[in-house]
């Protein structure tokens, strides 16, 4: 993740554009495609997992909106794709308000152009970095759109694994959660090697050490540790395709070379 405000360098792959490539979108460059293809060659399941991750976003937003939450903070939103956060939330509650955050200027350009709110609700877009949560929380666009005295659905979807420093990742999560009132929810997805074979772990570690992937895989206990003091919603921390899924289990991606955890928790 680059710092907010950097000029666009299309020669360097960016997670949001690579993710868009895996989802079948059109907003990516040669470097993003090369990076995506290299990771998919090493871990063939990654495209199916990316799509499962996107479906989880919809289920998580549906659940949180169903619990009465009408505000969402989507950090690391990525490029627009079908069923964006505000589209899902506003189908349930047209008055829902959403703030999108990303550190890629290209994402912000597309978001402002394409992510049009229901007129009864509101969306805002701010360019900022998860590694600087104070900048997010103090941003005028957030303060003008969300009321932090009322519950918020915090979405950290496939973003924390791009922060390689464990302490910094934990601090970013805690700072955002601490700023939210009781009754708020946080939804997290995160890459893991917990379900991988020894061969898969070895391939990942080799690729990560060589800079071939920017995903810092983490384990179950580390992710749950970020949620200390919160009430983890059933079914708990699961594979992303299993969390309150409504499809046939036979249709879900299964692999021994890469996985994505998903979890939703409520702040009491």
CSV table of C-alpha atoms in Angstrom, one decimal:
chain,number,residue,atom,x,y,z
A,1,UNK,CA,0.0,0.0,0.0
A,2,UNK,CA,1.4,3.4,-0.9
A,3,UNK,CA,0.9,6.5,1.0
A,4,UNK,CA,-2.1,8.6,0.2
A,5,UNK,CA,-1.5,11.4,-2.3
A,6,UNK,CA,1.2,9.7,-4.2
A,7,UNK,CA,1.3,10.0,-8.0
A,8,UNK,CA,-0.1,7.1,-10.0
A,9,UNK,CA,2.7,4.7,-11.1
A,10,UNK,CA,1.1,2.2,-13.4
A,11,UNK,CA,4.4,0.3,-13.7
A,12,UNK,CA,4.0,-1.0,-10.1
A,13,UNK,CA,1.2,-3.5,-9.4
A,14,UNK,CA,-1.5,-2.3,-6.9
A,15,UNK,CA,-3.7,-4.7,-4.9
A,16,UNK,CA,-6.9,-2.9,-5.9
A,17,UNK,CA,-6.2,-3.1,-9.6
A,18,UNK,CA,-5.0,-6.7,-9.3
A,19,UNK,CA,-8.1,-7.7,-7.5
A,20,UNK,CA,-10.2,-6.0,-10.2
A,21,UNK,CA,-8.3,-8.1,-12.7
A,22,UNK,CA,-9.2,-11.3,-10.8
A,23,UNK,CA,-12.8,-10.3,-10.6
A,24,UNK,CA,-13.0,-9.9,-14.4
A,25,UNK,CA,-12.9,-6.1,-14.4
A,26,UNK,CA,-11.3,-3.8,-16.9
A,27,UNK,CA,-9.5,-1.3,-14.6
A,28,UNK,CA,-5.9,-2.6,-14.5
A,29,UNK,CA,-2.6,-2.3,-16.2
A,30,UNK,CA,0.1,-4.6,-17.5
A,31,UNK,CA,1.9,-4.7,-14.1
A,32,UNK,CA,-1.3,-5.6,-12.3
A,33,UNK,CA,-2.0,-8.4,-14.8
A,34,UNK,CA,1.5,-9.7,-14.6
A,35,UNK,CA,1.4,-9.8,-10.8
A,36,UNK,CA,-2.0,-11.4,-10.8
A,37,UNK,CA,-1.0,-14.1,-13.3
A,38,UNK,CA,2.2,-14.9,-11.3
A,39,UNK,CA,0.3,-15.3,-8.1
A,40,UNK,CA,-2.5,-17.3,-9.8
A,41,UNK,CA,0.2,-19.6,-11.3
A,42,UNK,CA,1.6,-20.3,-7.9
A,43,UNK,CA,-1.8,-20.5,-6.2
A,44,UNK,CA,-4.5,-21.4,-8.7
A,45,UNK,CA,-7.3,-21.0,-6.2
A,46,UNK,CA,-6.7,-17.3,-5.8
A,47,UNK,CA,-9.2,-16.1,-8.4
A,48,UNK,CA,-12.0,-18.2,-7.0
A,49,UNK,CA,-11.1,-17.0,-3.5
A,50,UNK,CA,-11.2,-13.3,-4.7
A,51,UNK,CA,-14.7,-13.9,-6.0
A,52,UNK,CA,-15.7,-15.7,-2.8
A,53,UNK,CA,-14.3,-12.7,-0.8
A,54,UNK,CA,-16.5,-10.3,-2.9
A,55,UNK,CA,-19.6,-12.4,-2.2
A,56,UNK,CA,-18.8,-12.3,1.6
A,57,UNK,CA,-18.8,-8.5,1.4
A,58,UNK,CA,-22.4,-8.6,0.3
A,59,UNK,CA,-23.5,-11.1,2.9
A,60,UNK,CA,-21.7,-9.2,5.7
A,61,UNK,CA,-23.2,-5.8,4.7
A,62,UNK,CA,-26.6,-7.5,4.4
A,63,UNK,CA,-26.2,-8.9,7.9
A,64,UNK,CA,-25.0,-5.7,9.5
A,65,UNK,CA,-27.7,-3.6,7.8
A,66,UNK,CA,-30.2,-6.2,9.0
A,67,UNK,CA,-29.1,-5.5,12.5
A,68,UNK,CA,-30.1,-1.9,12.1
A,69,UNK,CA,-26.8,-0.2,11.2
A,70,UNK,CA,-27.2,2.6,8.7
A,71,UNK,CA,-23.6,3.7,8.4
A,72,UNK,CA,-20.6,2.0,6.9
A,73,UNK,CA,-16.9,2.7,6.7
A,74,UNK,CA,-15.3,0.7,3.9
A,75,UNK,CA,-11.5,0.8,4.2
A,76,UNK,CA,-9.6,-0.5,1.2
A,77,UNK,CA,-12.7,-0.5,-0.9
A,78,UNK,CA,-11.0,-1.3,-4.2
A,79,UNK,CA,-12.3,-0.5,-7.7
A,80,UNK,CA,-16.1,-0.5,-8.3
A,81,UNK,CA,-17.6,-3.9,-9.0
A,82,UNK,CA,-21.2,-5.3,-8.9
A,83,UNK,CA,-22.8,-5.1,-5.4
A,84,UNK,CA,-20.7,-2.3,-3.9
A,85,UNK,CA,-21.2,-1.6,-0.2
A,86,UNK,CA,-23.7,1.2,-0.7
A,87,UNK,CA,-25.7,-0.7,-3.2
A,88,UNK,CA,-26.1,-3.6,-0.9
A,89,UNK,CA,-26.8,-1.4,2.2
A,90,UNK,CA,-29.2,0.9,0.4
A,91,UNK,CA,-31.3,-2.0,-1.0
A,92,UNK,CA,-32.1,-2.7,2.7
A,93,UNK,CA,-32.1,0.9,3.9
A,94,UNK,CA,-32.1,3.6,1.2
A,95,UNK,CA,-31.0,6.2,3.8
A,96,UNK,CA,-27.7,4.3,4.5
A,97,UNK,CA,-24.5,6.3,4.4
A,98,UNK,CA,-21.2,5.0,3.3
A,99,UNK,CA,-17.6,6.3,3.4
A,100,UNK,CA,-15.2,4.6,1.0
A,101,UNK,CA,-11.5,4.8,1.8
A,102,UNK,CA,-8.6,3.7,-0.5
A,103,UNK,CA,-5.0,4.8,-1.0
A,104,UNK,CA,-5.0,4.3,-4.8
A,105,UNK,CA,-5.8,7.6,-6.6
A,106,UNK,CA,-7.2,5.6,-9.5
A,107,UNK,CA,-9.7,3.9,-7.2
A,108,UNK,CA,-10.9,7.2,-5.9
A,109,UNK,CA,-11.4,8.6,-9.4
A,110,UNK,CA,-13.5,5.6,-10.4
A,111,UNK,CA,-15.4,5.6,-7.1
A,112,UNK,CA,-16.4,9.3,-7.4
A,113,UNK,CA,-17.5,8.7,-11.0
A,114,UNK,CA,-19.4,5.4,-10.6
A,115,UNK,CA,-20.5,4.9,-7.1
A,116,UNK,CA,-23.7,7.0,-7.1
A,117,UNK,CA,-25.7,6.9,-3.9
A,118,UNK,CA,-29.5,6.5,-3.5
A,119,UNK,CA,-30.5,10.2,-3.1
A,120,UNK,CA,-32.1,9.3,0.3
A,121,UNK,CA,-28.6,8.2,1.5
A,122,UNK,CA,-25.1,9.4,1.0
A,123,UNK,CA,-21.7,8.3,-0.1
A,124,UNK,CA,-18.3,9.9,0.4
A,125,UNK,CA,-14.8,9.0,-0.8
A,126,UNK,CA,-11.5,9.8,0.8
A,127,UNK,CA,-8.0,9.0,-0.2
A,128,UNK,CA,-6.2,7.7,2.9
A,129,UNK,CA,-4.1,4.8,4.1
A,130,UNK,CA,-5.2,2.2,6.7
A,131,UNK,CA,-1.8,2.5,8.3
A,132,UNK,CA,-2.8,6.0,9.4
A,133,UNK,CA,-6.2,5.5,11.0
A,134,UNK,CA,-6.1,9.0,12.6
A,135,UNK,CA,-6.1,10.6,9.1
A,136,UNK,CA,-9.2,8.5,8.2
A,137,UNK,CA,-11.0,9.3,11.4
A,138,UNK,CA,-10.3,13.1,11.3
A,139,UNK,CA,-11.0,13.5,7.6
A,140,UNK,CA,-13.6,16.1,6.8
A,141,UNK,CA,-15.4,13.7,4.4
A,142,UNK,CA,-15.9,11.1,7.1
A,143,UNK,CA,-17.0,13.6,9.7
A,144,UNK,CA,-19.5,15.2,7.3
A,145,UNK,CA,-21.0,11.8,6.3
A,146,UNK,CA,-21.0,9.6,9.4
A,147,UNK,CA,-22.1,10.2,12.9
A,148,UNK,CA,-19.6,8.4,15.1
A,149,UNK,CA,-22.0,8.6,18.0
A,150,UNK,CA,-24.2,6.1,16.2
A,151,UNK,CA,-23.3,2.5,15.2
A,152,UNK,CA,-21.1,2.0,12.2
A,153,UNK,CA,-20.3,-1.1,10.1
A,154,UNK,CA,-16.5,-1.1,9.7
A,155,UNK,CA,-15.4,-3.2,6.7
A,156,UNK,CA,-11.7,-4.3,6.5
A,157,UNK,CA,-12.1,-6.7,3.5
A,158,UNK,CA,-8.9,-8.2,2.2
A,159,UNK,CA,-6.9,-5.2,3.3
A,160,UNK,CA,-5.0,-6.0,6.5
A,161,UNK,CA,-2.8,-8.6,4.9
A,162,UNK,CA,-1.1,-5.8,3.0
A,163,UNK,CA,0.2,-4.4,6.2
A,164,UNK,CA,3.2,-6.6,6.9
A,165,UNK,CA,4.1,-5.3,10.3
A,166,UNK,CA,2.0,-7.2,12.9
A,167,UNK,CA,2.1,-4.4,15.5
A,168,UNK,CA,1.0,-1.8,13.0
A,169,UNK,CA,-1.8,-4.0,11.7
A,170,UNK,CA,-3.1,-4.6,15.2
A,171,UNK,CA,-2.8,-0.9,16.1
A,172,UNK,CA,-4.8,0.2,13.0
A,173,UNK,CA,-7.6,-2.2,13.8
A,174,UNK,CA,-7.8,-1.1,17.4
A,175,UNK,CA,-7.7,2.6,16.6
A,176,UNK,CA,-10.7,2.3,14.3
A,177,UNK,CA,-12.7,0.0,16.6
A,178,UNK,CA,-12.0,2.2,19.6
A,179,UNK,CA,-13.4,5.2,17.7
A,180,UNK,CA,-16.7,3.5,17.1
A,181,UNK,CA,-19.6,3.4,19.6
A,182,UNK,CA,-21.3,0.4,21.1
A,183,UNK,CA,-23.5,-1.5,18.7
A,184,UNK,CA,-21.0,-1.1,15.8
A,185,UNK,CA,-19.8,-4.1,13.8
A,186,UNK,CA,-16.4,-4.9,12.2
A,187,UNK,CA,-16.1,-7.4,9.3
A,188,UNK,CA,-12.6,-8.7,8.4
A,189,UNK,CA,-11.3,-11.0,5.7
A,190,UNK,CA,-7.6,-12.0,5.7
A,191,UNK,CA,-5.3,-14.3,3.8
A,192,UNK,CA,-4.1,-17.4,5.7
A,193,UNK,CA,-2.0,-20.5,5.2
A,194,UNK,CA,-3.7,-22.3,8.1
A,195,UNK,CA,-5.3,-24.8,5.8
A,196,UNK,CA,-2.4,-25.3,3.5
A,197,UNK,CA,-0.2,-28.3,2.9
A,198,UNK,CA,3.5,-28.1,3.8
A,199,UNK,CA,4.2,-27.7,0.1
A,200,UNK,CA,1.7,-24.8,-0.1
A,201,UNK,CA,3.3,-23.1,2.9
A,202,UNK,CA,6.8,-23.5,1.5
A,203,UNK,CA,5.7,-22.1,-1.9
A,204,UNK,CA,4.1,-19.1,-0.2
A,205,UNK,CA,7.1,-18.4,2.1
A,206,UNK,CA,9.4,-18.6,-0.9
A,207,UNK,CA,7.2,-16.2,-3.0
A,208,UNK,CA,6.7,-13.8,-0.1
A,209,UNK,CA,10.4,-13.6,0.6
A,210,UNK,CA,11.2,-12.9,-3.0
A,211,UNK,CA,8.6,-10.2,-3.2
A,212,UNK,CA,6.4,-12.2,-5.6
A,213,UNK,CA,3.3,-11.6,-3.3
A,214,UNK,CA,2.5,-8.7,-1.0
A,215,UNK,CA,0.1,-10.6,1.1
A,216,UNK,CA,1.2,-11.3,4.6
A,217,UNK,CA,-0.7,-14.4,5.7
A,218,UNK,CA,-1.7,-14.7,9.3
A,219,UNK,CA,-3.2,-17.3,11.5
A,220,UNK,CA,-6.4,-17.8,13.4
A,221,UNK,CA,-5.3,-16.7,16.8
A,222,UNK,CA,-3.6,-13.5,15.5
A,223,UNK,CA,-6.8,-12.4,13.7
A,224,UNK,CA,-9.0,-13.2,16.6
A,225,UNK,CA,-6.7,-11.3,18.9
A,226,UNK,CA,-7.6,-8.1,17.0
A,227,UNK,CA,-11.2,-8.6,18.2
A,228,UNK,CA,-10.6,-8.9,21.9
A,229,UNK,CA,-13.5,-7.4,23.8
A,230,UNK,CA,-15.9,-7.8,20.9
A,231,UNK,CA,-18.7,-10.3,20.5
A,232,UNK,CA,-17.8,-12.6,17.5
A,233,UNK,CA,-20.9,-13.3,15.5
A,234,UNK,CA,-21.8,-16.9,14.6
A,235,UNK,CA,-20.4,-18.9,12.9
A,236,UNK,CA,-17.2,-17.3,14.1
A,237,UNK,CA,-14.0,-17.1,12.2
A,238,UNK,CA,-14.5,-19.3,9.1
A,239,UNK,CA,-13.3,-19.7,5.6
A,240,UNK,CA,-14.6,-16.8,3.6
A,241,UNK,CA,-16.8,-19.0,1.4
A,242,UNK,CA,-18.4,-20.6,4.4
A,243,UNK,CA,-19.5,-17.6,6.4
A,244,UNK,CA,-23.3,-17.7,6.4
A,245,UNK,CA,-23.2,-19.0,2.9
A,246,UNK,CA,-26.3,-19.7,0.9
A,247,UNK,CA,-24.8,-21.8,-1.9
A,248,UNK,CA,-24.1,-25.5,-2.3
A,249,UNK,CA,-21.0,-26.4,-0.3
A,250,UNK,CA,-19.8,-28.3,-3.4
A,251,UNK,CA,-19.6,-25.0,-5.3
A,252,UNK,CA,-17.2,-23.4,-2.8
A,253,UNK,CA,-13.5,-23.1,-3.4
A,254,UNK,CA,-11.4,-25.6,-1.6
A,255,UNK,CA,-7.6,-25.6,-1.7
A,256,UNK,CA,-4.5,-26.7,0.2
A,257,UNK,CA,-2.4,-23.8,-1.1
A,258,UNK,CA,-4.2,-20.6,0.1
A,259,UNK,CA,-7.2,-19.6,2.2
A,260,UNK,CA,-9.1,-16.5,3.3
A,261,UNK,CA,-10.6,-16.2,6.7
A,262,UNK,CA,-13.7,-14.2,7.4
A,263,UNK,CA,-15.2,-12.9,10.6
A,264,UNK,CA,-17.8,-10.4,11.8
A,265,UNK,CA,-17.9,-9.1,15.4
A,266,UNK,CA,-20.0,-6.6,17.4
A,267,UNK,CA,-18.8,-4.0,19.8
A,268,UNK,CA,-20.8,-4.4,23.0
